[in-house]
Amino acid sequence: MRKLILLLLPLSIFAQDSWVRFQVQFDFYAPTESNFFMVSDASGDTSMFYQPTTQYEYLDTVIDVFSGDYTISLNDSYGDGWTSTNPASFRMGNTCQGPILHWDPIVGSFFQRDSTITILPCPPPGPPPACVQTVVLINLDQYPEETSWDIKDSLGNILLSGGTYPNVPDYQPQVIINCLPVGELTFTIYDIYGDGLEGSLWGGQNGSYYVVQCGDTLVNGVDPSFGQDSTHVFTSDTCVPPPPIFGCMDDDYVEYDPSATDDNGSCATLKIYGCIDSTMFNYDPLANSMENIDQCSYDLILHDLVGNGWVGTRLEIYQDDDTSIFVMTGGFNQVFTLDLYAPALVSAKLFISQQAQSTSIECGFTLIGPEGDTAISVLPPSIVPFVLYEGFTYCGNICQEKIYGCMDSTAYNYSDTANVADFCYWFPGCASPAYVEYHNDTTNGYITDFNVIDSCFNLATFGCMDSTAYNYDNTANVDNGGCLPIVLGCMESLAFNFNPLANTPDTCIALTYGCTDATMFNYDASANTDDNSCIPFVFGCTDSTAFNYNPIANADNNSCTPFILGCTDPSMLNYSPTANTEDFSCIAYIYGCMDSTALNYSPLSNTDNGSCISIVVGCMDQSAYNYSADVNLNDPVSCLYSAGCVTGDGIPYWLNDLCYAWVIDVDNYCCDNEWDEVCQLTYNYCEGSYNGSIPTRTGNYKKLTKITDILGRPSKQLYNKMLFYIYSDGTVEKRLIKR
């Protein structure tokens, strides 16, 4: 595999008093054009320099620094800035200052962009939250201005988003690389028009979308017909290495296991290479390992659904430290020849550029060997850029097929291609089976049934004539077909490797009892004979202080969960979904109106049920002039009653007291304008100072002509104020009407 060198240089070696976190998203051209560095203004030392090595690389790192002033410099050798159809960004900060410098996104052209910052003293941060490097690929259709997407956490917070893309060329893939937190996440893609990414409906090409972590495709949006939106829930998790596979890791031994990751000392038998197929001509009975052909030519077939070729797209084929790079142009179904080693791992990765358009949904490739085996095959539209595809090469073995025939050039049926001697015949010949020269070939229609002079001269001695056979007979001159192969093996019946078929002694191995199952908890690598003592792995939490402690577990699977106290009843008001242990703090729902200003306010309620009734204040007396059926809180003071008469100005009188209205209108005599004894007695009755009967008014009475205050100024009838009442007969009364 090609080696990538990460240039990340915090250069200060002394104890610093602060720190800073960099989160940088580079663009497509970053490996050849971009870098950034941070220089101390006080010392001139370079505290940070970074040069990306891959397209769309995402950097998330923390370095220790001295507090003080620094200059941040972003550089682009081409002069067009960190810009492409996939926007770049630059963020730095710490927990003490928060954001220190944020360019998100980075826009505009520049060879160099500088900024001066100040870093304050800040204690070292705690361990960063776990996150996973995530690749989001959006293959747009011909309407990029309609498409957008986001990734949310379980609380609905947006962690990452993009679109719409009004200024992006049609079909341009969008690649976003970022570090997302572990846990359950939700990816949603939207289309404003409601036709998804189904560009083929309008004479164009369909789009697609993918979310990839740790080489695994978690969201596979190959179907473009999602309409308005499409939601996918996936679990973001750290890239956990697979469990160890124990075995022999030395390929010079027969016991070699190519899948093993941990050597268990099981390598015992050195390989002897040769043809181990006993049906083949060059079968080697001493060999124990097939000798394979170590190099051959493979066909790399490039597929393209549209036929416009792989414009701007790069396919890299890796084998060991060698890299074959192909930049594709032209049409579809092109074939290239690659000389590859075998048997060996071969890897492939697709890289897309800004000009690649819809390569990732229309292209694919197949790597086929000379034997017709397929090492790697990814057909459109299933290929995912930046994901490593792997397979194994095979070029065949050295075994040669047996070709039976007569190998005697003097014989009638001589074959120059035969490598295994078969019957030769001459016609006529020796007809006596007692002689070596006897021949009777009925399969080919020749029967030698009479002797020719000097045809029979060597008496036959039947036996095994194969010198490599166990029962080889060096005196035989005619093979009887009874040759037995040499079978090496231990011939001691009490040995571990006793072979009842062996006819030739070989090394014996003593019995060693134990658990021989490598998948068991008590597996014994030194044992060769199982004693039925194997104990299976029981995975679980082995921490007795944990909530989910498993007393029968013998292998911890890192699943231990601490006790979390809280209300575990989902029907309760204070239910805690994260709690796993009841603390009896649950509070029941009490529904009611919680608005203290409402008519039906319930002070004991903790959950509003929408039943609040707004207070409407007014007159609830149906006999009042201003009675309202909409009123639910009576204000008797506001009630108005008809006095039945008018003022001197002809305006009807409305009073807020029924009794006083009666005083004003007693026997149709308006006391407002004329006051007499009857008016006074009626007034006293309403005030509660008179309980007698009200006399009937007879004759003409003096009429009130004027009311003044003690200074002689005209006045209206007022309460709780000394006033002078002047009548038509010239009399004056001094009155204080209390209320």
XYZ file of C-alpha atoms in Angstrom:
739
model
C 0.000 0.000 0.000
C 1.239 3.467 -0.795
C 2.581 5.229 2.282
C 1.059 8.600 3.231
C 3.228 10.968 5.324
C 1.358 13.212 7.759
C 3.284 16.447 8.337
C 2.082 17.725 11.678
C 4.792 19.653 13.510
C 4.218 21.283 16.915
C 7.782 22.526 17.307
C 7.967 23.831 20.870
C 9.566 21.371 23.319
C 9.163 23.320 26.571
C 6.235 23.349 28.958
C 3.488 25.564 27.590
C 0.714 27.302 29.511
C -2.089 27.033 26.939
C -3.452 24.984 24.058
C -5.454 25.368 20.862
C -7.617 23.032 18.775
C -7.514 23.116 14.946
C -10.485 21.900 12.847
C -9.651 22.344 9.180
C -11.533 21.149 6.076
C -9.321 21.304 2.959
C -10.516 21.465 -0.652
C -9.942 19.127 -3.600
C -6.589 20.671 -4.622
C -5.129 20.808 -1.100
C -2.374 18.129 -1.500
C -0.637 20.103 -4.263
C -1.489 23.720 -3.381
C -2.371 24.288 0.291
C -0.770 24.524 3.738
C -1.003 26.675 6.871
C 1.289 27.631 9.752
C 1.212 29.568 13.037
C 4.187 31.748 14.104
C 4.771 33.326 17.534
C 5.038 37.131 17.226
C 7.270 37.255 20.312
C 9.855 34.582 19.456
C 9.374 34.082 15.717
C 9.115 30.303 16.312
C 6.782 28.243 14.156
C 4.377 26.539 16.532
C 2.393 24.731 13.863
C 2.854 23.754 10.210
C 0.540 21.427 8.280
C 0.601 20.154 4.701
C -2.381 17.936 3.684
C -1.706 14.741 1.739
C -5.170 13.763 0.438
C -8.034 15.457 -1.358
C -10.799 16.849 0.892
C -8.651 16.014 3.941
C -10.145 16.880 7.347
C -7.793 17.797 10.252
C -8.889 17.735 13.908
C -5.954 18.083 16.335
C -4.908 19.795 19.603
C -1.429 21.262 20.295
C 0.161 22.885 23.364
C 1.414 26.487 22.972
C 2.636 29.479 24.977
C 0.069 32.219 25.572
C 0.666 35.395 23.572
C 0.263 36.889 20.098
C 0.525 34.758 16.957
C 0.189 35.141 13.206
C -1.887 32.536 11.330
C -1.055 32.200 7.630
C -3.126 30.231 5.095
C -1.290 29.635 1.806
C -2.343 28.563 -1.684
C 0.366 28.223 -4.344
C -2.109 28.500 -7.244
C -3.579 31.778 -6.018
C -7.271 30.836 -6.179
C -7.612 30.264 -2.411
C -9.006 27.245 -0.640
C -12.088 27.101 -2.836
C -13.744 24.459 -4.965
C -17.273 23.186 -5.265
C -16.789 21.599 -1.846
C -16.153 24.511 0.532
C -13.106 24.609 2.811
C -13.143 25.943 6.387
C -10.645 26.885 9.124
C -11.507 26.901 12.831
C -9.381 27.222 15.940
C -10.170 27.817 19.596
C -10.007 26.481 23.148
C -12.316 26.087 26.142
C -11.135 29.341 27.780
C -11.679 31.643 24.791
C -14.118 29.724 22.681
C -13.690 30.474 18.971
C -10.404 32.293 18.331
C -10.446 32.296 14.530
C -13.301 31.022 12.350
C -13.353 31.135 8.543
C -16.335 29.012 7.624
C -16.501 28.765 4.712
C -13.264 30.163 3.243
C -14.137 32.344 0.260
C -12.109 34.526 -2.108
C -8.840 34.121 -3.951
C -5.470 34.440 -2.224
C -1.872 33.322 -2.349
C -1.603 34.020 1.387
C -4.163 35.016 3.987
C -2.804 36.256 7.358
C -4.528 36.996 10.638
C -3.155 38.064 14.044
C -4.595 36.316 17.100
C -4.030 36.336 20.858
C -3.999 33.108 22.841
C -4.668 33.461 26.588
C -3.417 31.067 29.279
C -5.709 28.065 29.440
C -5.384 24.824 31.436
C -5.126 21.641 29.359
C -8.447 20.239 28.153
C -9.906 16.974 29.165
C -10.022 14.072 26.756
C -11.810 15.010 23.524
C -15.211 13.465 22.906
C -15.110 10.329 20.829
C -15.751 10.966 17.167
C -15.463 9.066 13.909
C -13.988 10.275 10.615
C -16.991 10.380 8.298
C -17.222 10.796 4.505
C -20.465 12.208 3.065
C -20.796 11.879 -0.731
C -23.667 13.577 -2.588
C -23.836 12.830 -6.334
C -26.053 15.657 -7.619
C -28.402 15.447 -10.587
C -28.942 18.275 -13.086
C -30.862 20.345 -10.485
C -28.319 20.962 -7.650
C -30.260 24.042 -6.513
C -33.043 21.721 -5.242
C -30.909 19.440 -3.051
C -29.877 19.805 0.610
C -29.066 17.448 3.503
C -28.232 17.297 7.194
C -27.033 14.925 9.910
C -28.686 15.248 13.359
C -28.004 13.677 16.733
C -30.640 11.903 18.849
C -31.789 15.276 20.296
C -32.371 16.777 16.860
C -29.290 19.010 16.873
C -27.792 19.510 13.385
C -24.160 18.309 13.418
C -23.405 18.622 9.689
C -25.339 19.955 6.707
C -25.026 21.093 3.122
C -26.995 22.627 0.247
C -28.809 23.820 -1.493
C -26.234 24.178 -4.331
C -27.373 26.973 -6.695
C -23.811 27.788 -7.800
C -22.577 24.202 -8.279
C -22.357 22.664 -11.788
C -24.858 19.944 -12.699
C -23.894 16.419 -11.555
C -20.922 17.744 -9.521
C -20.199 15.330 -6.598
C -20.022 16.927 -3.155
C -17.528 15.324 -0.768
C -17.566 16.378 2.895
C -15.158 14.812 5.414
C -15.751 15.507 9.108
C -15.500 13.888 12.526
C -18.922 12.963 13.949
C -19.715 11.897 17.539
C -20.501 8.272 18.332
C -24.091 7.260 18.893
C -27.331 7.127 16.948
C -27.418 9.719 14.141
C -29.974 10.568 11.479
C -29.120 11.474 7.875
C -31.850 13.231 5.862
C -31.659 14.373 2.253
C -34.208 16.877 0.888
C -35.438 17.881 -2.545
C -37.420 21.111 -2.879
C -39.185 20.023 -6.077
C -40.164 16.627 -4.684
C -38.646 14.376 -7.364
C -35.618 13.267 -5.311
C -32.425 12.843 -7.338
C -34.277 11.159 -10.192
C -32.816 13.313 -12.958
C -33.696 10.643 -15.547
C -37.337 11.799 -15.309
C -36.262 14.991 -17.104
C -33.818 13.536 -19.611
C -30.734 13.706 -17.341
C -28.812 11.392 -15.023
C -29.835 10.163 -11.585
C -27.931 11.132 -8.468
C -27.109 9.189 -5.311
C -25.790 9.687 -1.784
C -23.608 7.785 0.690
C -22.329 8.039 4.277
C -19.127 6.037 4.934
C -17.294 5.313 8.215
C -14.316 3.019 8.785
C -14.631 1.743 5.210
C -18.257 0.695 5.802
C -21.145 2.245 3.858
C -23.708 3.159 6.556
C -26.109 5.018 4.247
C -26.481 3.681 0.681
C -28.716 6.033 -1.244
C -28.433 4.367 -4.627
C -32.218 4.717 -5.179
C -32.870 8.323 -6.318
C -36.694 8.184 -6.194
C -37.207 9.423 -2.612
C -39.528 12.333 -3.457
C -39.502 15.216 -0.957
C -37.034 13.693 1.493
C -35.428 10.471 2.682
C -34.306 9.720 6.241
C -31.755 7.106 7.330
C -30.906 6.266 10.950
C -27.435 4.823 11.507
C -25.093 4.193 14.418
C -21.823 6.093 14.454
C -19.160 4.058 16.236
C -15.409 4.114 16.631
C -13.451 2.001 14.176
C -12.880 -1.050 16.366
C -10.238 -3.491 15.120
C -11.493 -7.038 14.640
C -10.828 -9.563 17.419
C -7.512 -11.384 17.162
C -7.319 -14.497 15.014
C -4.751 -16.924 16.366
C -2.728 -19.054 14.023
C 0.560 -19.587 12.204
C 1.683 -16.339 10.570
C 4.833 -17.658 8.808
C 3.992 -18.480 5.187
C 6.994 -20.842 4.990
C 4.984 -23.399 6.994
C 2.099 -25.654 6.031
C 0.068 -24.422 9.001
C 0.208 -20.812 7.729
C -3.126 -19.028 8.140
C -3.390 -15.869 5.997
C -6.288 -14.631 8.140
C -4.321 -14.879 11.423
C -3.452 -11.674 13.260
C -1.683 -13.206 16.280
C 0.926 -15.981 16.045
C 0.128 -18.843 18.423
C 3.275 -20.900 17.769
C 1.409 -23.490 15.705
C 3.920 -23.377 12.805
C 5.395 -26.909 12.651
C 5.828 -28.252 9.124
C 8.024 -26.531 6.580
C 6.447 -26.231 3.169
C 7.750 -28.425 0.361
C 6.466 -26.906 -2.839
C 5.390 -28.946 -5.809
C 2.331 -30.385 -7.482
C 0.249 -32.032 -4.742
C -2.546 -33.225 -7.040
C -2.068 -36.975 -7.358
C -4.086 -37.018 -10.581
C -1.553 -34.783 -12.335
C 1.429 -35.887 -14.406
C 4.030 -34.035 -12.301
C 2.537 -35.047 -8.945
C 5.195 -34.884 -6.220
C 4.391 -37.240 -3.302
C 7.009 -35.498 -1.137
C 5.417 -32.094 -1.612
C 2.942 -30.779 0.953
C 2.221 -27.344 -0.550
C 1.004 -26.444 -3.993
C 3.495 -24.451 -6.003
C 1.610 -21.558 -7.573
C 2.560 -19.357 -10.495
C 3.739 -16.120 -8.859
C 2.881 -13.580 -11.577
C 0.434 -13.211 -14.418
C -1.581 -10.670 -16.369
C -4.973 -9.427 -15.160
C -7.549 -7.588 -17.260
C -8.827 -4.313 -15.774
C -12.201 -3.634 -17.406
C -13.636 -0.131 -16.938
C -17.417 0.154 -17.114
C -19.367 3.331 -17.902
C -23.164 3.358 -18.176
C -23.269 6.571 -20.192
C -20.256 6.114 -22.428
C -18.495 9.428 -21.780
C -15.575 7.787 -20.003
C -13.914 8.455 -16.669
C -13.181 12.129 -17.266
C -11.351 13.615 -14.295
C -11.633 10.434 -12.231
C -8.618 8.499 -10.947
C -8.573 4.785 -10.124
C -5.582 3.555 -8.136
C -4.621 -0.138 -7.999
C -2.342 -1.048 -5.083
C -0.180 -4.140 -4.535
C 2.385 -4.118 -1.740
C 4.231 -0.786 -2.005
C 3.677 -0.449 -5.753
C 0.941 1.764 -7.098
C -0.534 1.698 -10.560
C -2.420 4.907 -11.331
C -4.951 5.232 -14.147
C -6.527 8.514 -15.289
C -9.383 7.533 -17.554
C -10.752 9.267 -20.655
C -12.668 8.150 -23.673
C -15.523 5.735 -23.957
C -16.775 2.817 -21.940
C -15.729 -0.802 -21.338
C -12.042 -0.072 -21.847
C -9.631 -2.903 -21.012
C -6.144 -2.478 -19.557
C -3.593 -5.214 -18.836
C -1.868 -5.286 -15.425
C 0.975 -7.614 -14.416
C 0.167 -8.595 -10.835
C 1.851 -10.787 -8.239
C 0.023 -13.853 -6.942
C -1.251 -15.091 -4.691
C -1.365 -11.657 -3.066
C -3.687 -8.913 -1.847
C -4.728 -6.309 -4.382
C -6.546 -3.094 -3.451
C -8.350 -0.381 -5.391
C -9.668 3.086 -4.554
C -11.610 5.623 -6.610
C -10.873 9.363 -6.406
C -13.190 11.970 -7.955
C -12.394 15.519 -9.014
C -14.471 18.623 -9.610
C -14.755 17.667 -13.268
C -15.813 14.080 -12.569
C -19.531 14.904 -12.751
C -21.525 11.727 -12.138
C -18.616 9.272 -12.279
C -19.460 7.599 -8.988
C -22.962 6.577 -10.108
C -22.263 5.661 -13.732
C -18.852 3.957 -13.488
C -17.452 0.681 -12.168
C -14.589 -1.727 -12.762
C -13.738 -5.435 -12.805
C -10.312 -7.077 -12.287
C -10.267 -10.551 -13.942
C -7.389 -13.075 -13.910
C -6.248 -15.549 -16.585
C -8.171 -18.390 -14.939
C -11.384 -16.374 -15.149
C -11.362 -15.570 -11.424
C -12.489 -12.114 -10.328
C -10.245 -10.388 -7.793
C -12.408 -7.220 -7.466
C -15.690 -6.301 -9.142
C -17.707 -3.154 -8.378
C -20.433 -2.535 -10.946
C -22.294 0.772 -11.425
C -24.009 2.398 -9.648
C -22.630 0.778 -6.486
C -19.095 2.198 -6.412
C -18.272 4.556 -3.513
C -15.340 6.970 -3.840
C -12.592 7.006 -1.207
C -13.517 3.478 -0.025
C -10.811 0.784 -0.251
C -11.885 -2.335 -2.174
C -9.754 -5.476 -1.689
C -9.351 -8.946 -3.201
C -6.800 -11.708 -3.850
C -5.003 -12.570 -7.073
C -4.477 -16.129 -8.347
C -2.417 -17.145 -11.390
C -2.831 -20.928 -11.262
C -0.345 -23.674 -10.277
C 2.438 -25.752 -11.892
C 0.478 -29.002 -12.116
C 0.333 -30.589 -15.574
C -2.481 -32.766 -16.793
C -1.705 -36.430 -17.555
C -1.720 -37.172 -21.260
C -1.895 -40.890 -21.878
C -0.482 -42.413 -25.041
C 2.103 -44.639 -26.645
C 5.504 -43.141 -26.175
C 7.355 -45.666 -28.397
C 8.133 -43.996 -31.682
C 8.347 -47.380 -33.426
C 4.785 -48.274 -32.489
C 1.814 -47.920 -34.748
C 0.020 -45.633 -32.245
C 2.950 -43.432 -31.163
C 1.917 -40.018 -29.661
C 4.422 -37.144 -29.461
C 2.228 -35.268 -26.916
C 1.889 -38.099 -24.408
C 3.619 -37.812 -21.036
C 2.232 -41.013 -19.486
C 2.980 -44.309 -21.241
C -0.037 -46.201 -22.431
C -0.376 -49.339 -24.534
C 1.581 -49.405 -27.750
C 0.563 -51.847 -30.392
C 1.974 -53.392 -33.494
C -0.041 -55.447 -35.855
C 0.694 -58.377 -36.017
C 2.754 -59.021 -32.888
C 3.195 -61.183 -29.799
C 0.011 -62.967 -28.900
C 1.222 -64.680 -25.708
C 0.395 -62.960 -22.390
C 3.372 -64.771 -20.854
C 5.725 -62.396 -22.647
C 6.534 -58.783 -22.210
C 5.777 -58.080 -25.825
C 2.210 -59.357 -25.527
C -0.349 -56.924 -26.849
C -4.090 -57.182 -27.154
C -5.706 -53.793 -27.667
C -9.432 -54.335 -28.146
C -10.298 -50.684 -27.399
C -8.859 -49.511 -30.669
C -10.013 -52.421 -32.766
C -6.653 -54.188 -32.985
C -6.302 -57.769 -31.788
C -2.921 -59.442 -31.851
C -3.826 -63.099 -31.937
C -0.842 -64.696 -33.637
C 2.836 -64.550 -33.231
C 5.325 -63.163 -35.633
C 8.819 -64.588 -35.594
C 10.921 -62.887 -32.888
C 7.834 -61.000 -31.550
C 7.807 -62.904 -28.219
C 11.225 -63.163 -26.698
C 11.055 -61.720 -23.127
C 9.147 -63.719 -20.549
C 6.878 -61.480 -18.449
C 7.504 -60.851 -14.699
C 4.435 -59.058 -13.317
C 4.745 -56.536 -10.512
C 4.807 -52.849 -9.579
C 7.249 -51.025 -11.828
C 6.866 -47.556 -10.271
C 10.110 -46.849 -8.406
C 8.350 -44.222 -6.274
C 5.693 -46.705 -5.112
C 5.653 -48.459 -1.757
C 5.568 -51.946 -3.335
C 7.983 -51.283 -6.194
C 9.410 -54.553 -7.682
C 12.735 -54.063 -9.425
C 12.511 -57.528 -10.984
C 9.228 -56.851 -12.740
C 9.159 -56.052 -16.437
C 5.370 -55.873 -16.823
C 3.358 -53.584 -14.562
C 0.456 -55.359 -12.903
C -1.394 -52.140 -12.036
C -1.113 -52.836 -8.294
C 1.301 -50.084 -7.293
C 0.709 -48.624 -3.853
C 1.813 -45.079 -3.063
C 4.191 -44.406 -0.184
C 2.195 -43.089 2.753
C 4.418 -41.433 5.327
C 3.068 -41.228 8.835
C 3.238 -42.200 12.449
C 2.564 -45.898 12.834
C 2.276 -45.929 16.661
C -1.376 -46.355 17.561
C -1.062 -44.437 20.869
C 0.543 -41.361 19.278
C -1.334 -38.125 18.562
C -0.639 -38.281 14.838
C -1.155 -42.026 14.355
C -2.033 -42.712 10.719
C -3.669 -46.105 10.168
C -3.110 -45.699 6.428
C 0.643 -45.153 6.758
C 2.982 -47.754 5.388
C 6.228 -45.864 5.907
C 7.260 -44.662 9.399
C 7.460 -40.937 10.065
C 7.762 -38.693 13.157
C 5.301 -39.402 15.954
C 3.909 -36.741 18.276
C 2.919 -37.560 21.828
C -0.610 -36.850 23.043
C -1.019 -33.525 24.906
C -4.451 -33.103 26.468
C -6.257 -29.813 26.828
C -8.794 -27.511 25.157
C -7.932 -27.405 21.452
C -10.763 -25.089 20.331
C -9.233 -21.672 19.601
C -12.656 -20.062 20.041
C -12.880 -21.155 23.683
C -11.995 -19.178 26.794
C -9.451 -21.746 28.071
C -7.925 -22.584 24.700
C -4.503 -24.317 25.110
C -2.247 -23.702 22.111
C 0.142 -26.413 23.261
C -2.545 -29.131 23.401
C -3.121 -31.486 20.466
C -5.833 -33.686 21.935
C -9.113 -32.285 23.227
C -10.049 -33.430 26.733
C -13.560 -31.958 26.654
C -12.528 -29.271 29.150
C -13.292 -26.326 26.855
C -15.122 -23.415 28.430
C -16.856 -21.062 26.001
C -16.359 -17.335 26.151
C -19.118 -15.610 28.046
C -18.899 -11.973 27.072
C -20.316 -9.331 29.305
C -19.584 -6.750 31.972
C -17.202 -8.169 34.572
C -17.200 -5.056 36.792
C -19.218 -5.931 39.909
C -19.848 -2.232 40.609
C -21.535 -1.666 37.220
C -25.266 -1.616 36.565
C -25.120 -4.452 34.047
C -22.590 -6.637 35.902
C -22.785 -10.227 34.646
C -21.568 -12.676 37.313
C -21.251 -15.517 34.801
C -19.150 -13.531 32.275
C -15.463 -14.477 31.931
C -14.516 -12.020 29.160
C -15.200 -8.316 29.431
C -16.712 -6.779 26.269
C -16.413 -3.167 27.392
C -20.191 -2.952 27.773
C -20.194 -1.927 31.461
C -22.732 0.747 32.223
C -22.630 2.771 35.490
C -25.669 3.118 37.722
C -27.712 6.152 36.666
C -30.332 7.135 39.274
C -33.577 8.732 38.231
C -37.247 8.205 37.479
C -37.585 5.155 35.201
C -41.403 5.307 34.760
C -42.162 6.691 31.263
C -45.645 7.707 32.461
C -44.224 10.157 35.018
C -43.594 13.883 34.584
C -39.867 13.670 35.445
C -39.132 10.432 33.552
C -35.421 10.190 32.683
C -34.695 8.094 29.538
C -31.022 7.830 30.525
C -31.717 6.449 34.003
C -31.373 2.721 34.614
C -31.987 2.640 38.376
C -35.150 3.885 40.087
C -34.592 6.522 42.812
C -38.313 6.824 43.651
C -38.385 10.493 42.654
C -41.164 10.090 40.110
C -43.781 12.860 39.987
C -47.184 12.096 38.506
C -48.732 14.316 35.850
C -51.394 16.722 37.257
C -53.258 18.256 34.367
C -54.921 21.628 34.571
C -54.666 25.313 33.758
C -51.232 26.677 34.766
C -51.871 30.299 33.749
C -52.202 32.263 36.994
C -54.093 34.990 35.135
C -56.783 32.567 33.898
C -60.214 32.170 35.445
C -59.710 28.438 36.119
C -56.040 28.620 37.222
C -55.049 25.458 39.146
C -52.050 26.026 41.479
C -51.628 22.271 42.027
C -51.190 21.453 38.301
C -47.733 20.726 36.810
C -48.859 20.019 33.233
C -50.966 22.459 31.246
C -53.854 20.738 29.441
C -54.890 23.734 27.376
C -58.068 24.277 29.388
C -57.330 27.850 30.542
C -60.228 30.276 30.332
C -59.402 33.953 30.019
C -61.011 36.289 32.597
C -63.685 38.574 31.184
C -64.631 41.255 33.768
C -67.946 43.081 33.507
C -71.520 43.394 34.653
C -73.372 40.146 35.254
C -76.673 41.771 36.401
C -79.239 41.035 33.698
C -81.281 44.053 34.755
C -78.398 46.410 34.051
C -78.102 48.314 30.814
C -74.577 46.980 30.143
C -75.158 43.307 31.061
C -72.970 40.937 28.926
C -73.377 37.172 28.603
C -69.654 36.891 27.778
C -68.633 38.100 31.260
C -67.404 35.425 33.694
C -66.167 37.656 36.571
C -68.711 40.087 37.969
C -67.801 43.736 38.567
C -70.943 45.157 40.134
C -69.447 48.646 40.197
C -69.373 48.638 36.420
C -73.133 47.951 36.046
C -75.131 50.786 34.573
C -78.819 51.381 35.229
C -81.238 53.748 33.577
C -82.265 56.761 35.628
C -85.282 57.373 33.411
C -84.508 61.009 32.963
C -82.121 63.347 31.324
C -79.724 66.011 32.514
C -80.256 69.655 31.927
C -78.363 69.171 28.738
C -80.784 66.467 27.565
C -78.329 63.594 28.024
C -79.811 60.348 29.411
C -78.591 59.443 32.864
C -76.926 56.046 33.464
C -75.879 55.173 36.995
C -73.941 52.202 38.345
C -76.248 51.671 41.310
C -79.817 50.520 40.921
C -81.000 52.245 44.077
C -79.565 55.578 43.092
C -81.121 55.230 39.724
C -84.424 54.863 41.537
C -83.651 57.950 43.594
C -83.145 59.935 40.455
C -86.312 58.596 38.891
C -88.674 58.486 41.844
C -92.244 59.003 40.503
C -90.747 60.439 37.303
C -89.259 63.323 39.168
C -85.586 63.906 38.397
C -83.790 64.721 41.563
C -80.739 65.580 39.567
C -82.285 68.840 38.459
C -84.762 69.404 41.315
C -84.145 68.291 44.849
C -86.795 68.077 47.426
C -87.690 66.235 50.573
C -88.787 63.122 48.687
C -85.445 63.028 46.867
C -83.621 63.425 50.151
C -85.559 60.696 51.903
C -85.094 58.343 48.952
C -81.348 59.068 48.961
C -81.190 58.405 52.700
C -83.026 55.137 52.124
C -80.369 54.005 49.641
C -77.652 55.017 52.106
C -79.299 53.007 54.863
C -79.957 55.998 57.162
C -83.705 56.008 56.628
C -86.089 53.069 56.916
C -89.449 54.777 56.807
C -91.824 55.077 53.921
C -91.261 57.486 51.098
C -93.969 60.188 51.090
C -95.925 60.983 47.976
C -94.904 64.280 46.353
C -97.803 66.785 46.106
C -98.041 70.292 44.731
C -95.247 72.270 43.287
C -91.959 72.288 44.921
C -89.065 74.547 44.686
C -86.672 73.723 41.955
C -82.911 73.575 42.142
C -81.468 76.245 39.924
C -77.753 76.077 40.734
C -75.024 74.192 42.622
C -71.806 75.932 43.725
C -68.778 75.107 45.836
C -67.842 77.087 48.937
C -66.052 79.643 46.701
C -69.178 80.213 44.602
C -67.912 78.392 41.532
C -70.491 76.387 39.571
C -70.367 72.671 40.285
C -72.083 69.394 39.540
C -73.533 67.198 42.278
C -70.463 65.572 43.912
C -70.013 63.082 46.718
C -67.977 63.670 49.864
C -67.667 67.434 49.161
C -69.427 70.415 50.772
C -71.677 72.109 48.180
C -74.380 74.908 48.171
C -77.723 74.103 46.510
C -79.608 77.260 45.346
C -83.374 76.939 44.640
C -85.987 78.858 42.650
C -87.509 80.385 45.763
C -84.149 81.924 46.761
C -83.347 79.454 49.493
C -79.839 77.971 49.827
C -78.964 74.609 51.337
C -75.533 73.479 52.413
C -75.066 69.723 51.761
C -72.351 67.056 52.137
C -73.448 63.858 50.427
C -71.337 60.959 51.635
C -70.709 57.825 49.678
